[in-house]
Amino acid sequence: MNNTITKSIEIIKSDTTKINDVDFDNLGFGKVFTDHMMVCDYKNGSWTEPKIMPFGPITLEPSAKIHYGQSIFEGMKGYKDADGNIMLFRPLDNCKRLNISAERLAMPAIPEDYFMEGLKTLLKIDSDWIPTADGSSLYIRPFMFATGEGFHASPADEYKLIIACSPSGSYFAGKVKVLIEEKYARAANGGVGYAKAGGNYAGQFYPTQLAIEKGYNQVIWTDDSTHEFIEEAGAMNVFMRINDTLITAPTSERILDGITRKSIIEIAKEDGINVEVRKIKVSEIVEAAKNGTLKEIFGAGTAAVISPVAGFGFRGEDFDLPELENPYAAKLKKRITDIQTNKAEDKYGWRVKL
Ligand code: PLP
Ligand code: COI
């Protein structure tokens, strides 16, 4: 398989643009899509080189092996600074994680060069779509799924990788209420929890709907065998602050290795915050909420950025978190978004300028 692009990327430009119909002041999250998308096809054992096409429907045979859930994705963001430079945040980590997911789902790896050069070309073409208002960005969704045909329960021989983009604002409207889940599980040892597999999200929807009916926004998953330990939330990793210590669960074969999570751990340490990466017992959190030492809970993820949690439910009881004057969540959100949007020095080399 060729690992580097051999010819210039083919670009089929859209004849029209939808951009003038978009209300950039009320974007919401993932609701409107840019004019173009990047497409690569896997056939006969290799990937076609990336192609930029008008955003639009794709055809799929009814016999495509998507039935068996070979579907993985990534979530990234593109930013534009005051001088109009386009930036990505740790994009190679997303490419690497896509390929980790691909391996687990018996799908083919995408060469880094195809992913990166295809993505950069797409962003340059749709650069007018990158919003600059505070709290907004271009949400980027790379996804790969089985297109090869057959009803035999075995990996497909053909796949499609698409990168589509959506100018977006906040993932959550306001503070988040979470429910600590003890019955259902998101992932199990030996399973696919660490992969960004579509099925991980499908499996969460029903328990999350039940939580939403009870007035919560997200579920905080606990480990599948004992339900005693906090794992992560539906669309983000979680951090707990007890007194002045920030605690997050170690990643594992059940937990997504979040890029925001690992960046926040580094930034927080640099800012002198005591960070502990260790298993967190639900009983420890409940106890800390009761004795007043639980100061904050927040989620961390690309879509969620840093989302403060207003309170959590556990075994029918609700626990509210205090309103702090200078919460870690706000401070760390500013630190990471300033790096992402080129407002602050990037001593880690995380930013990639196009
Ligand atoms: N955990 C889950 C289940 C997620 O869906 C996400 C979002 O991507 C995260 C954690 C956070 O990962 P990242 O910071 O890489 O976006
Ligand atoms: C992301 O944060 O990019 C995600 O993929 C989470 C998704 C459920 C919106």
XYZ file of N, CA and C in Angstrom, residues 148 171 182 330-331:
15
model
N -18.224 -3.032 1.413
C -18.109 -4.306 0.693
C -19.339 -5.179 0.947
N -21.649 21.941 22.592
C -22.313 20.632 22.530
C -23.486 20.597 23.513
N -25.650 2.248 37.171
C -25.217 1.002 37.820
C -25.748 -0.247 37.143
N -13.337 26.351 34.430
C -13.283 27.575 33.624
C -11.838 27.922 33.278
N -10.956 27.773 34.273
C -9.550 28.116 34.067
C -8.917 27.184 33.013
